[in-house]
XYZ file of C-alpha atoms in Angstrom:
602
model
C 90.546 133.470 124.895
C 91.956 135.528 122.106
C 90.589 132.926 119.446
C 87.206 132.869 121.331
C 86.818 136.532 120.876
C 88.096 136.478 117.241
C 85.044 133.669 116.951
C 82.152 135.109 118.530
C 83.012 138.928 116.444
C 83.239 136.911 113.271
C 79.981 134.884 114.135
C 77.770 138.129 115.229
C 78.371 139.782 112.345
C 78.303 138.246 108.670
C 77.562 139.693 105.599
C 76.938 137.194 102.722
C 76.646 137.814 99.385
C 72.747 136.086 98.404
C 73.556 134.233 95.154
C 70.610 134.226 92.039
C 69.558 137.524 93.143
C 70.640 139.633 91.126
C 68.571 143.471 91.835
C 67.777 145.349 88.358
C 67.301 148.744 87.971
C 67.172 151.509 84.806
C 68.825 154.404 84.934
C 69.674 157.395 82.534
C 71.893 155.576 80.615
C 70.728 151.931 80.580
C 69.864 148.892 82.763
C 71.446 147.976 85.608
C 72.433 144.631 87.940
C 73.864 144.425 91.141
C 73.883 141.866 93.908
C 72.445 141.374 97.241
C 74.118 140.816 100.574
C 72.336 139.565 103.890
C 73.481 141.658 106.806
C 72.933 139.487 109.974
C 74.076 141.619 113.132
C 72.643 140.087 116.402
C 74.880 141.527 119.368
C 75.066 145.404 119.021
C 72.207 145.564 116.312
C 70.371 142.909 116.358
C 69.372 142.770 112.606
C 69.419 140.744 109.474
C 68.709 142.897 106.310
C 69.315 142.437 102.756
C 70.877 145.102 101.285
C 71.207 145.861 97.383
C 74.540 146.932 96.338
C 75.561 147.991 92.746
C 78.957 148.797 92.392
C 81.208 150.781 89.972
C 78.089 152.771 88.478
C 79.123 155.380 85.908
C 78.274 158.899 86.544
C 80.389 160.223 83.668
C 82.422 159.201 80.604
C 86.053 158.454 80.770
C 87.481 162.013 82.027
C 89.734 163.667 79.579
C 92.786 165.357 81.481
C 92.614 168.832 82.718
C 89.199 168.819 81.790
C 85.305 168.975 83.037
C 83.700 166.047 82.928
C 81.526 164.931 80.245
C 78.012 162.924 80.839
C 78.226 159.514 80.341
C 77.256 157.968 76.711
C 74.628 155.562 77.336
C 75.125 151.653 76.659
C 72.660 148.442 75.447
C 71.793 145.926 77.204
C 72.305 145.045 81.176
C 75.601 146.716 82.702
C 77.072 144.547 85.747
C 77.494 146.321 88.571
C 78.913 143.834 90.903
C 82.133 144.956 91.143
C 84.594 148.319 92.632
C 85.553 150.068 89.721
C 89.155 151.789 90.344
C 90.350 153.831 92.732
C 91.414 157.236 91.124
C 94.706 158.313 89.752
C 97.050 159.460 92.165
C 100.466 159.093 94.244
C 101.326 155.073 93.562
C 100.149 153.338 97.267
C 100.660 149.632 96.190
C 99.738 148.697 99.757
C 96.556 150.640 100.035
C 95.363 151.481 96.704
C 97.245 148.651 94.160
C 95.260 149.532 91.126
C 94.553 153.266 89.873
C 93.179 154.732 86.841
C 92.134 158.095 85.189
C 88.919 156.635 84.404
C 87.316 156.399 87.809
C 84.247 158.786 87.677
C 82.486 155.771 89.126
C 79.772 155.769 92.106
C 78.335 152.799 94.527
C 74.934 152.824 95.558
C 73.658 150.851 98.652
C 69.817 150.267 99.253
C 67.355 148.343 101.357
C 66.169 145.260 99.229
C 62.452 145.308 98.295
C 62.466 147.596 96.424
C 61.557 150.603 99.085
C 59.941 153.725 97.754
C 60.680 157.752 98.762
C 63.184 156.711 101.390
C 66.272 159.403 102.419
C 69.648 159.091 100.395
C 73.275 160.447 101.855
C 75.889 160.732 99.608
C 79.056 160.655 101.023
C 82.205 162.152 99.796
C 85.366 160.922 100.857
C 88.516 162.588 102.686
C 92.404 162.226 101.919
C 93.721 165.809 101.313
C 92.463 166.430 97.959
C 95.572 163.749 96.989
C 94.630 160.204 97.890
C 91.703 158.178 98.637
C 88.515 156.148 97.179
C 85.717 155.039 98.022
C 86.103 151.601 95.892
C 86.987 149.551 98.600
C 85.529 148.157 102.371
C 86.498 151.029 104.026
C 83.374 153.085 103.143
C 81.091 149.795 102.977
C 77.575 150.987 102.892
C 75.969 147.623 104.502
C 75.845 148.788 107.750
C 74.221 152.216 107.697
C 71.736 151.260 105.133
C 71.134 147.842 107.492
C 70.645 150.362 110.354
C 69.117 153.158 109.172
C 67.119 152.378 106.109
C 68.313 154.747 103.868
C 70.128 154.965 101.154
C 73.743 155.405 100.758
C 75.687 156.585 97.844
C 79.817 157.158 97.707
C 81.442 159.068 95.035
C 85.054 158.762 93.516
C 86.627 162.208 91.543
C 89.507 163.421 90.844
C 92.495 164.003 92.789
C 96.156 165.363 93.262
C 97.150 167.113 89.828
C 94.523 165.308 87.558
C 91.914 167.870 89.982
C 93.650 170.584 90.119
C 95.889 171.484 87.421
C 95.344 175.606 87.009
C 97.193 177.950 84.356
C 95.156 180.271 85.449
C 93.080 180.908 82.057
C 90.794 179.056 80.070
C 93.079 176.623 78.736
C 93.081 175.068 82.385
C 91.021 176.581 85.239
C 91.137 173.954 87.453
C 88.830 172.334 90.022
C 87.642 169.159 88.662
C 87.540 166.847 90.830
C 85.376 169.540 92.676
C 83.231 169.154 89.007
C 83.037 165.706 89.043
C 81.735 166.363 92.363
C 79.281 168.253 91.257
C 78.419 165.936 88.174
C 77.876 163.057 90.606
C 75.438 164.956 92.740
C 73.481 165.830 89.655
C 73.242 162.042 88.370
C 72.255 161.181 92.012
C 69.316 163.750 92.465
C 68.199 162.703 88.628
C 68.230 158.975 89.363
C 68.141 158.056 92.653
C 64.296 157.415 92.363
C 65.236 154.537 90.063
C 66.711 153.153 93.422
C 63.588 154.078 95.743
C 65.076 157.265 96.503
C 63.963 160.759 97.475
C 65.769 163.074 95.516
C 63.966 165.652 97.232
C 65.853 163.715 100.883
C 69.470 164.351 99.737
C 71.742 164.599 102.599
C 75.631 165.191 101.538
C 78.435 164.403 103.827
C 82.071 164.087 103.950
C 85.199 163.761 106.276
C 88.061 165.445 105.755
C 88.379 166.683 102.101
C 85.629 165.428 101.828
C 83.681 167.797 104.679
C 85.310 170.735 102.987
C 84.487 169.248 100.095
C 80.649 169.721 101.410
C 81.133 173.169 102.643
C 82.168 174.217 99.204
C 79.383 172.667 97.945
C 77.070 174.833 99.609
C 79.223 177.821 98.929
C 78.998 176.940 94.738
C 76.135 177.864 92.779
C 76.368 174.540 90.772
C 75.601 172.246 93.232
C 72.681 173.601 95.854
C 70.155 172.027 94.044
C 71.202 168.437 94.547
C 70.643 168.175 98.247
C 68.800 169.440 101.127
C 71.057 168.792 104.512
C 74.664 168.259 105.140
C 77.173 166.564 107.431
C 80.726 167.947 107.822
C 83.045 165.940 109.925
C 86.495 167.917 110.246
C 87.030 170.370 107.789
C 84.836 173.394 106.132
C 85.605 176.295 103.019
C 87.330 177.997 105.877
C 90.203 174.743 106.755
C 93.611 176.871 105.458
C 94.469 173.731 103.883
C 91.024 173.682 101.578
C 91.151 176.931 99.453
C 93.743 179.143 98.306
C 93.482 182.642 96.095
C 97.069 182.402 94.581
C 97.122 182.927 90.768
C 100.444 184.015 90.263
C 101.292 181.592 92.513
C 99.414 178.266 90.725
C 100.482 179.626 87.394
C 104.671 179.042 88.634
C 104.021 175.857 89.842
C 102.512 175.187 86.698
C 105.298 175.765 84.411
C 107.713 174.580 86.897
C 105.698 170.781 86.311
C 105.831 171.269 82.750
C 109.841 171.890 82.997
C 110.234 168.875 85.607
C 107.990 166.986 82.980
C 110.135 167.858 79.662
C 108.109 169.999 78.068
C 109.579 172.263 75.520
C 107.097 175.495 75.894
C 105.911 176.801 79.435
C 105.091 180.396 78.802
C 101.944 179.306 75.914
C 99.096 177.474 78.044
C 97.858 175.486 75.221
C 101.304 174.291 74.637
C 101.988 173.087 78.591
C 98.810 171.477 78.661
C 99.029 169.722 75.424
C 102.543 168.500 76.931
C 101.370 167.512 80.217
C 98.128 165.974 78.568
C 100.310 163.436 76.968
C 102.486 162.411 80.044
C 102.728 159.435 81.768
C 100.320 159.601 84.189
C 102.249 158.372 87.264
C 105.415 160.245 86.048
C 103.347 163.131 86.097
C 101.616 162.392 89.468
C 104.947 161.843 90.846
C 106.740 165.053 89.317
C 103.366 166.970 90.968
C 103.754 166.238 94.062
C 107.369 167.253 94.477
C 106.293 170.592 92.437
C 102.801 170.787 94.729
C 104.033 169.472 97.572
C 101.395 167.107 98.307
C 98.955 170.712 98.287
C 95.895 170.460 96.134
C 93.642 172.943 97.584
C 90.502 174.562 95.581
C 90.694 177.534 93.762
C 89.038 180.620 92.450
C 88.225 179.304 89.049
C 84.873 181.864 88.142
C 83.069 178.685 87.476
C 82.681 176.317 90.369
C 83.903 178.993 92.793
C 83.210 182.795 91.376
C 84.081 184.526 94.517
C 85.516 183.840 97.682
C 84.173 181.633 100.827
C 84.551 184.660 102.856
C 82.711 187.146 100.441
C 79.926 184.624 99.902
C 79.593 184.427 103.637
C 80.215 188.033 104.352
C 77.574 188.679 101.913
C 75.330 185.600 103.694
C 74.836 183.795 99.821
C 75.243 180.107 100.959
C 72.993 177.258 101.308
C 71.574 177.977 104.860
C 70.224 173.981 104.496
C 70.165 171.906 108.177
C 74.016 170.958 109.001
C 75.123 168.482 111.264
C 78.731 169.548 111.918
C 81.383 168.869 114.132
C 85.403 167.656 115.127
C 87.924 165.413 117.278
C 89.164 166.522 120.297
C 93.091 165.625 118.941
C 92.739 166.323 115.046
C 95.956 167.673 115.596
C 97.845 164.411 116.183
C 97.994 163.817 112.323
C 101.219 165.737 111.243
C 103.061 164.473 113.990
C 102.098 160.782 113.004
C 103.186 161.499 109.568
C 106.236 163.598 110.262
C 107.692 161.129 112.922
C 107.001 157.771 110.843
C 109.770 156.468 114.124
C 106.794 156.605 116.565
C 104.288 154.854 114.378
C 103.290 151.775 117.075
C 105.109 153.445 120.071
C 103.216 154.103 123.208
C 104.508 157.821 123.630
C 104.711 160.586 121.096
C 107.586 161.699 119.430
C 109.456 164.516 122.024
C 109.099 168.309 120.351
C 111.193 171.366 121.386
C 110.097 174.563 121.878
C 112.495 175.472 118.643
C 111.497 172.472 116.393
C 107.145 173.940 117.624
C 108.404 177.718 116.769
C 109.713 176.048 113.765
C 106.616 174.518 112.507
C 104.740 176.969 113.539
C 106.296 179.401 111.134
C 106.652 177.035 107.894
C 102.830 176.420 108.452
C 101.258 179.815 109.066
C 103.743 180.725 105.939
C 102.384 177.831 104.045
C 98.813 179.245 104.588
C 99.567 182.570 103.437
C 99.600 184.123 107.196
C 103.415 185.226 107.208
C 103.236 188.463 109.172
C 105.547 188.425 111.627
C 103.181 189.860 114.005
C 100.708 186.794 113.257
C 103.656 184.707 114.072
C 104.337 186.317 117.643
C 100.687 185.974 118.710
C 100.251 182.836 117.738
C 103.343 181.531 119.644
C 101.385 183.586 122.688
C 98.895 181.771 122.355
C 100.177 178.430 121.959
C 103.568 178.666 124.314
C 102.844 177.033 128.016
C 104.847 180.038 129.788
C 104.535 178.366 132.787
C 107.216 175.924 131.480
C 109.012 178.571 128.735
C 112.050 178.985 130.651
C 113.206 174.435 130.624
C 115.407 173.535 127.582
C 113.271 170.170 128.508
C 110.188 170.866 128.005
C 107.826 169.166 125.710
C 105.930 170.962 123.128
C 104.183 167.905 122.162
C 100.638 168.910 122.929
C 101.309 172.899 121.749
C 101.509 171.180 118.581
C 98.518 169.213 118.713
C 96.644 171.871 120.240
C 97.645 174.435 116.952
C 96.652 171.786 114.895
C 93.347 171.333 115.845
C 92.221 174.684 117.035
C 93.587 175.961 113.298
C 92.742 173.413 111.187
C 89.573 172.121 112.115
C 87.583 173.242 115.307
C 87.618 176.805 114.755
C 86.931 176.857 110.916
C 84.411 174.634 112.117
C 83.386 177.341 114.813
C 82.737 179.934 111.975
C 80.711 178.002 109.985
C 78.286 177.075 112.629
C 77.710 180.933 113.828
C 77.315 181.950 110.509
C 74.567 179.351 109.985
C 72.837 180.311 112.916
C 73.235 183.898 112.558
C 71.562 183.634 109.353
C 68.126 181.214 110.691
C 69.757 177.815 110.084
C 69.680 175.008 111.995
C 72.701 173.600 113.338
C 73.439 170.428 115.516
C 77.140 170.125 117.022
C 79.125 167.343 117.704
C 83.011 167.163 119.652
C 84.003 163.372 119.381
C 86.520 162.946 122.901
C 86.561 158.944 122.585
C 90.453 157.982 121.753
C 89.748 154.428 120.069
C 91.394 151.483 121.731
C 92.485 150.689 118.463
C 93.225 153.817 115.153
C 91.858 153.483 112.210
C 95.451 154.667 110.923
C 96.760 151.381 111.850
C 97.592 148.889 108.941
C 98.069 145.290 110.397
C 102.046 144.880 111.154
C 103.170 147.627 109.002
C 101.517 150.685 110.897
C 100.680 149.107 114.138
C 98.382 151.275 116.163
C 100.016 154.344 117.974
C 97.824 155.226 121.608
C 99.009 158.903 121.475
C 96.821 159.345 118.573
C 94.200 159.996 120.985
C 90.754 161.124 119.729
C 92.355 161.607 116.119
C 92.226 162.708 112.872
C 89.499 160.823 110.785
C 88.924 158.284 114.097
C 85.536 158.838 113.620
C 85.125 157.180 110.425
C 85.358 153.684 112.236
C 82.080 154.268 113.899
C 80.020 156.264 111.380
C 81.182 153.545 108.464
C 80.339 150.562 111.123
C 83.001 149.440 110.133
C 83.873 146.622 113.287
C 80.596 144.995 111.718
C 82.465 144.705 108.210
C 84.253 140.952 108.132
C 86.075 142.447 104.988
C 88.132 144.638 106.886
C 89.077 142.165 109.985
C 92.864 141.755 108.316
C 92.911 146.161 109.053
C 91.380 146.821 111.940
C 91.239 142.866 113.594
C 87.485 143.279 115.118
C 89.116 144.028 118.300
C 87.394 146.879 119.734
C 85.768 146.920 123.054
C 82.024 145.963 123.310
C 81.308 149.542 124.337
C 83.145 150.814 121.479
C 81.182 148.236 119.112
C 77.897 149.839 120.578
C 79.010 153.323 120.319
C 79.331 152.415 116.681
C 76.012 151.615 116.812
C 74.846 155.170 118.208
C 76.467 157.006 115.417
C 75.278 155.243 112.612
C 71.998 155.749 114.223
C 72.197 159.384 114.693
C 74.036 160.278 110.924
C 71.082 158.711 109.463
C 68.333 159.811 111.709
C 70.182 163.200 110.931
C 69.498 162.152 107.312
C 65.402 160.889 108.097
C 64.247 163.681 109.965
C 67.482 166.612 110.296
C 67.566 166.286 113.762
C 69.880 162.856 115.078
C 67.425 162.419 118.118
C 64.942 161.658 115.714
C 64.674 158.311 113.500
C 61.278 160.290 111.699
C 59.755 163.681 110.809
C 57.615 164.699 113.622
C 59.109 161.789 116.164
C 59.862 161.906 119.256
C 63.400 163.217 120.161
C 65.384 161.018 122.196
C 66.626 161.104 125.830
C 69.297 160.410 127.495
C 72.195 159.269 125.491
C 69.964 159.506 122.683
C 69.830 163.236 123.126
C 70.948 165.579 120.787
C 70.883 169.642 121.707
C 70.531 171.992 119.254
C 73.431 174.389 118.789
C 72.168 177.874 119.049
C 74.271 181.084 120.288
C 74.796 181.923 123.376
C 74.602 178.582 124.499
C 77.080 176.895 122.370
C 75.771 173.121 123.503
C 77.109 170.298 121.591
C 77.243 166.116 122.026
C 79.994 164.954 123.289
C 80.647 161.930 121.237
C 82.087 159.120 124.171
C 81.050 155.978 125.889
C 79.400 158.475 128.093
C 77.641 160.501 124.999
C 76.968 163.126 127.090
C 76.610 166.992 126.332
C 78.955 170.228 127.001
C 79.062 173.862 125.728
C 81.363 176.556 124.524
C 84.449 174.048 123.688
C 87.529 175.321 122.274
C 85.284 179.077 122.035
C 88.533 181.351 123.614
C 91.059 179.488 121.057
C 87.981 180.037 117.901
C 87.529 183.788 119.538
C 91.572 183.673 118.729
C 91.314 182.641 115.582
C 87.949 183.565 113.739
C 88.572 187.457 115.501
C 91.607 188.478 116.605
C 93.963 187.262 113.510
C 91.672 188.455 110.637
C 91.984 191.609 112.686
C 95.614 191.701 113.632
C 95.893 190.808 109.934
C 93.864 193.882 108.530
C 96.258 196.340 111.353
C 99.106 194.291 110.073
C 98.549 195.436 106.215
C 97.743 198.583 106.810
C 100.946 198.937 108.856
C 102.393 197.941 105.599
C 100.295 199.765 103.638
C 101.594 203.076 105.886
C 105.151 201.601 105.305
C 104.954 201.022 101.725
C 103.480 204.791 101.173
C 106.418 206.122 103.376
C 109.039 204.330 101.514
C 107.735 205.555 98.068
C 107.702 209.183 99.937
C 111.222 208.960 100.957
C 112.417 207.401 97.476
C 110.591 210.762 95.828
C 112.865 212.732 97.921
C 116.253 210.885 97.880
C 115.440 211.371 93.767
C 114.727 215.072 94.673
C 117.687 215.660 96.750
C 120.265 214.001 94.079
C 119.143 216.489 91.801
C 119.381 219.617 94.356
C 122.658 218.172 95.262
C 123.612 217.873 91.373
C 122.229 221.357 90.976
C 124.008 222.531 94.209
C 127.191 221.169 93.294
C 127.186 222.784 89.438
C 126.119 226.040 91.494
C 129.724 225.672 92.898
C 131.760 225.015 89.950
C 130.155 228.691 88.419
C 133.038 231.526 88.511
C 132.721 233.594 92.025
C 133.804 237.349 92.308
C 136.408 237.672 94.683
């Protein structure tokens, strides 16, 4: 039975690469050729397409370290473009990423064949922290969406880990490029995409992850607006605590503390550390980073790609109020548990957490995000402690955990965007995935077999947006053993991302169509209803989810935060009060005490 079912996935769904045709196009820089692939689908889909693919596409010349990118020089003759180019630099993964390079400012572009003409583009930008990823490899396979949808889709590779971040806080190093090379690959789509049969007036960016916050900043920075008209964030915005941080002092320590791990001889002149640090090895220095970093690349205020804050520029309502599709997992917060407890990777229960290991967390994480008021602290374990089982040493603060995770991390940054959006005209469409996959996408054949407590995950819902059980060149991952229903609720996302991308509205396949029903429905997120789609097997539709724990977040802790500094604030001005007197007083009591030496009459 089990060979029967591996049979029939692999027969209804084959992608084969067409040999002699080989698609041309001419970009900026020079000619281009790719290859075609038939997509034959005739279960879920029911489709055969040909799609054009051209692979490892230059957006930008070799990167130089520590610095913006640079456009690319242009070259004779036909460039092949058949092939991944590298993933980028970063933390050595032989098993997932074998073969890394600083020269990976590199894009894919997947299009219907036959040359179509004006057709919607989405650009997608992919996740991993800021530290680890690509998008040169099956996992973000463009067949399927473009096969279903008829659009086009573009991924992006940029920098990551140190090679994107690297600050000393001055010109010599400002920092955020990989967020540049961002930007730089957005500009080279919008001013070729036509080339393709693209409307570069149709840009849709999206992202998961990183990469979702990666699209929230993008509408935050004045660099990239023009490049795209909608966007898609799947778990994670400007407002994430992990995505941006407003340190300098801060960035400029951990910089000279790499260049001393490193070997270099000067730490104090900027020119001199980078200089150093250019010249390292660049997997020593990746290495060295992330024991310096501690894994934390977050985007900073650089008064280039960023020149103020996410909060000001919302505050002050100057972002790119463009259609958003936006949304999160019911149990985002599942992730640090699966990587903190690599024990419970494949086991059907989740590791056990007491309430002093959760109180423990708790307070290395909100101090890790800059929120290290004790008074933070105590409402947040309020919040978050089940009193009703406080008082047993046994209890299990397994889904506490899970529950901070999310709410903090991802739903309510999440929350804020979307009532900011809407507050300000936009038009915003909600999502809250619930489905817990039979089988995670963080499962890696026998090496990370797949853990059930994982529930509706962390990035789970890349496996159906990405199509990727239709993908034979993944079946050695994730097997092609999903349900039927899940295969078909694959189906329904790629069909409402890029109906989301034809017509900003995912009920829609057109401008001016008719919306769907049923399952196919899609309601719009406006305040005070709060409705969202509930993506299941069920796909059905809910309201106000999660809205007392983002009321907690997005209201009460900026505000306990603002009494909490002004507390200190009172505190600070009373103990500089008190330290005038004690210096008053030691001179009356010097004075006092050479009044009593003086000769007295007797």
């Amino acid at each position: 039975m089990k060979l029967l079912s591996i049979f029939l996935a692999i027969f209804v769904s084959t992608i084969v690469v067409i040999s002699g045709q080989n698609p041309r196009v001419t970009v900026t820089e020079g000619n281009l050729v790719g290859k075609t692939v038939q997509f034959s689908e005739n279960q879920f889909i029911n489709v055969t397409k040909n799609v054009d693919m051209f692979l490892g596409v230059p957006f930008a010349s070799p990167p130089t370290r520590f610095a913006p990118p640079e456009p690319m020089t242009p070259w004779e003759g036909d460039r092949n473009a058949t092939e991944f180019s590298p993933a980028c630099q970063q933390v050595p993964q032989p098993l997932f990423y074998p073969v890394t390079s600083e020269d990976c400012l590199y894009l894919n572009v997947y299009t219907p064949s036959l040359k179509p003409s004006g057709i919607p583009v989405m650009v997608w930008i992919h996740g991993g922290g800021f530290s680890t990823g690509t998008v040169m490899d099956y996992e973000y396979y463009g067949v399927p969406l473009v096969a279903v949808g008829d659009v086009i889709v573009v991924t992006i590779n940029y920098r990551l880990a140190i090679f994107a971040q690297f600050s000393t806080e001055d010109e010599e190093s400002p920092g955020n490029y990989g967020m540049l090379d961002q930007v730089a690959a957005l500009e080279w789509v919008y001013n070729n995409i036509e080339a393709f049969g693209g409307d570069k007036n149709r840009i849709t960016i999206f992202g998961e992850s990183a990469g979702s916050a990666s699209v929230s900043f993008h509408l935050v920075s004045k660099l990239s607006r023009q490049f795209f008209n909608q966007a898609i964030y799947q778990s994670g915005t400007v407002f994430s605590p992990w995505a941006f941080k407003d340190d300098p002092v801060a960035e400029l320590e951990k910089a000279q503390e790499l260049g001393r791990e490193i070997g270099c001889e000067d730490t104090v002149s900027s020119s001199a550390l980078v200089s150093c640090l250019r010249n390292a090895d660049a997997v020593e220095l990746s290495t060295a980073a992330d024991k310096v970093y501690e894994s934390q690349y977050p985007v900073t205020l650089d008064g280039f790609f960023l020149d103020d804050s996410p909060t000001n520029v919302y505050k002050m309502g100057d972002f790119a109020n463009v259609p958003i599709l936006i949304g999160f997992n019911k149990d985002e917060g599942t992730l640090i548990p699966f990587a903190s407890f690599p024990a419970y990777v494949g086991s059907p229960t989740p590791p056990p957490i007491n309430r002093t290991y959760f109180e423990g967390v708790v307070k290395q994480i909100l101090t890790n995000y800059g929120k290290d008021d004790e008074i933070v602290y105590d409402a947040v374990l309020q919040e978050y402690i089940d009193w009703t089982m406080a008082d047993d040493p046994e209890s299990d603060y397994f889904q506490s955990w899970v529950n901070f995770g999310t709410d903090s991390d991802f739903a309510c940054p999440s929350d804020f965007v979307m009532r900011r959006h809407v507050e300000a005209g936009g038009t915003v469409y909600k999502y809250y995935m619930t489905h817990a996959p039979s089988k995670s996408i963080l499962a890696y054949g026998d090496q990370f077999p797949s853990s059930p407590w994982l529930g509706a995950g962390h990035a789970e819902d890349l496996t159906f947006v990405w199509g990727q059980p239709f993908i034979d060149e993944l079946y050695h991952i994730h097997g092609h053993n999903l349900t039927d229903e899940e295969n078909a609720l694959s189906v329904k996302f790629m069909q409402f991302w890029t109906n989301f991308a034809k017509s900003g509205d995912p009920s829609k396949s057109s401008v001016g169509g008719e919306a769907g029903v049923g399952e196919d429905s899609w309601p719009l997120y406006t305040i005070p209803e709060l409705k969202h789609k509930e993506l299941s097997l069920d796909l059905g539709e809910g309201r106000a989810v999660l809205a007392r724990q983002c009321r907690f977040w997005n209201e009460y802790i900026p505000d306990l935060e603002a009494f909490a500094k002004t507390i200190d604030e009172d505190e600070q001005e009373w103990r500089e009060s008190y330290d005038d007197w004690k210096d008053e007083m030691t001179d009356w009591q010097k004075a006092f005490e050479d009044y009593q030496q003086l000769p007295t009459c007797n």
